[in-house]
Amino acid sequence: MATAGPARAGGLLQRLPPAAWRCGPRRARSATACPPAAQVRQAFLRFFQEQHGHRLVPSAPVRPRGDPGLLFVNAGMNQFKPIFLGTAHPQSELVQYQRVVNSQKCVRAGGKHNDLDDVGRDVYHHTFFEMLGNWSFGDYFKEKACGMAWELLTQVYEISKDRLYVTYFGGDALLGLSPDEESRDIWLSLGVPPSHVLPFPLKENFWEMGETGPCGPCTEIHYDHVGGGRHAAALVNQDNPDVVEIWNLVFMQYSREVDGSLRSLPQHHVDTGMGLERLVTVLQSKHSNYDTDLFTPILDAIHKSTLPPLKHLLSCSPLHRAAGALVTRAWWGGADIGSVNMAYRVVADHVRTLSVCIADGVYPGMSGAELVLRRILRRAVRFCTEVLHAPPGFLASLVPAVVEVLGDAYPELRKNTDQIMTIINDNEAAFLSSLLRGRRIIDRTLQQIGPSKFFPTEVAWSLHGNLGFPLDLIDLMVEEKGIQLDWATLGQLAQKDAEQSHEQLEGSVARLDVHSLAQLQRDGVPATDDSPKYAYTIGQDGKYAFSFCQATVLMLYKDHSLQKEVGAGQRCGVLLDRTNFYAEQGGQAHDQGYLMRLGQQDVLFPVESVHFSGGYVIHEVTTPETLRAGDQVQLFVAEAHRLACMVNHTATHLLSFALRRVLGDRTEQQGSHVTAEQLRFDFSTKAPVTTQQLREVEGVIQEMVERNETVYMGEVPLALASGVQGLRTIDEVYPDPVRVVSVGVPIESALTLNSQAAMQTSVELCCGTHLLQTGAMQDLTIISERQLVKGISQIIAVTREQAKQPLAAECLCLPDSGLLLRMFYF
Ligand SMILES: Nc1ncnc2c1ncn2[C@@H]1O[C@H](COP(=O)(O)OP(=O)(O)OP(=O)(O)O)[C@@H](O)[C@H]1O
Ligand SMILES: [Zn+2]
């Protein structure tokens, strides 16, 4: 399909005032005539949705779903990763996506994409930003993608063409990759002058998802903020604030293999991302993102309540940036004008990030994304207090300004404003008091070490780990006394930490890669029939009988490839036509057990883990003997372990219901994890939970257990289930049809229109395995309840015999983590 002409583009924006788009850099600069950011965002979405048949998909929360390698959602493509990897559930909506458009909340403040250090120093990198993107999943490719991008920028947004430069992949001899001449020629054919079409090497113009996985050449669009007929090609990709990348179009056509080689992907995809803040800066004829209406209300709010004057704030010349870089090391001792400007930018940026993260359920904490958020908060607090001399509570007071800017696009901010402010205030108070404590520890240590060049590494590491002190802050504090941190040793410790968490992540996982998944689909291998996991009954005596399951080995998976045979002593994934093993998902631990080859009763193949990927269940085993495709196996699930998981999973549903009953309807589940030993349940609550309330919660559960209520389970269309009032869902992507679990009320009654059942008992969307009657739970005891942060609590509970045992009194102290911990002794 040819790209739409100007007439259609004009039609697209017909509801926008014509003047709104007439403030390009070469036109009159009038703040009022500039398109507000909201219109810019809207025009992007409408262009792809209405003119080019894309489906509008809402922004995913910034807390990643099912991607343990990722701290925050950092690009629009994250939520579509299962499509690129081929792991999307065959019954999920994802597999139907062909053309998609969205505006994604992104955080780049840790992990691979970490722009934290640039924030405040330049005027176009933020820790939180919005990425506008359009996607093709096996649909259009390079020509249409470039054509639409060019049309949007030059005809709809009316950006002058002579300010735009495009880059393409210039090839890589080592990898044997030729230049992406296809993209180059497309740009030329669109009328971009050859002097504006520039080749760049792998580093700039080849995009990779990670060390392995989908990748491909990209083509980027850069904008020259100076213009005036100059030729700025030499400034492209030079980190020059005058010539900035605005849009990146990635063409996913390869996958990087473990051995470093590249293989063609089964399907070619387009993944694009344009920073809204940078685009709005261009369209509002500004030079700095902080000068646009995405930031000015926040900067005004800072200005109104702080003493230092707002000077040169919005223009960040290279000179200013250099000054900014210098003062970061100096401002601890006192403020200067450069750091005031930087402080405004840092605080405005960080309060946006904090607001968005907290609204999406990431709270400042002790590890992973939570820890990163805590550092962001502490960095913001330091700038507020040390540079802007703002009183406690100042940072949180900026949240309404953030909500004013972003609340229409992301209503969750409006919904959670109070909670965001409370959490920021609580954490600020904890930090300020730990600053005092840290200062005392540092002073005492300095007195004790006598004449020494270095500050003791173990003290610094512990201040860093336990009190959340940034190492550079400790460095500045000891530097005043002429002492240094031993950065070499600290670097080794940090490296060790990173390696450990990497190993934990990579360790046990047996997941099918994109090629194997595509090959299985190509070969017509059906998704694993795992319905036997639900095949169990309960006898008169209340005992559970699990049905027997026999299956055929369809394929083995080892060294990232599908194999027909695996020799003895090898660790591999076993793909069967059917299984009764529960694969780790939905917060429930995977089953344990073993496989046995038919007719060979003396050789057990213990199952170490069970994973689910693209509809296939993979059993991870270390083979005691050769295993081949076609072998018949019997499956033995460890029944006691499975039953314990079932008890605890059903208990989790009852707990969720009972908490809502006792604490009110606004109690929302934030996360849960069910193992055979215990259950963990995180939930939001307005006020701290009292001991009395916890006893009531246990009482509600006890009644449901004593009534030995039937647990009804069944599959229903997702649309039907999600419309039910009071139904418990968590922000997960559910398959369609979806499984519903209802306690005491048959599914049909629970889901009828106007049914109050979901308000009066536990009705949840859930794929877990559950008891058939609540009686087997016997008892439930909450063994700990603690507040993770104000507004979010975590309960750990045990059931059956364990619930009846008296607990040993134990006192847990967390070093100044801002956590309130309570243990209950029964
Ligand atoms: N930290 C950020 N703050 C604001 N916008 C960003 C940031 N990082 C990326 N973007 C925007 O998202 C688009 C796509 O992201 P991509 O990963 O290609 O950027 P990038 O190559 O990291 O950008 P840069 O090289 O400028 O840091 C960019 O073209 C830019 O407009
Ligand atoms: Zn569940």
PDB file of C-alpha atoms and ligand atoms in Angstrom, residues 586 649 653 764-766 768 770, ligand 2:
ATOM      1  CA  GLY A 586       1.232 -17.544  37.862  1.00  0.00           C
ATOM      2  CA  HIS A 649      -2.585 -21.828  46.272  1.00  0.00           C
ATOM      3  CA  HIS A 653      -7.127 -17.053  47.091  1.00  0.00           C
ATOM      4  CA  GLU A 764     -10.265 -15.228  40.428  1.00  0.00           C
ATOM      5  CA  LEU A 765      -8.723 -15.695  37.024  1.00  0.00           C
ATOM      6  CA  CYS A 766      -6.057 -18.283  37.682  1.00  0.00           C
ATOM      7  CA  GLY A 768      -2.987 -22.715  39.082  1.00  0.00           C
ATOM      8  CA  HIS A 770      -6.351 -25.924  43.395  1.00  0.00           C
TER       9      HIS A 770
HETATM   10 ZN    ZN B   2      -4.285 -18.182  41.751  1.00  0.00          ZN
END
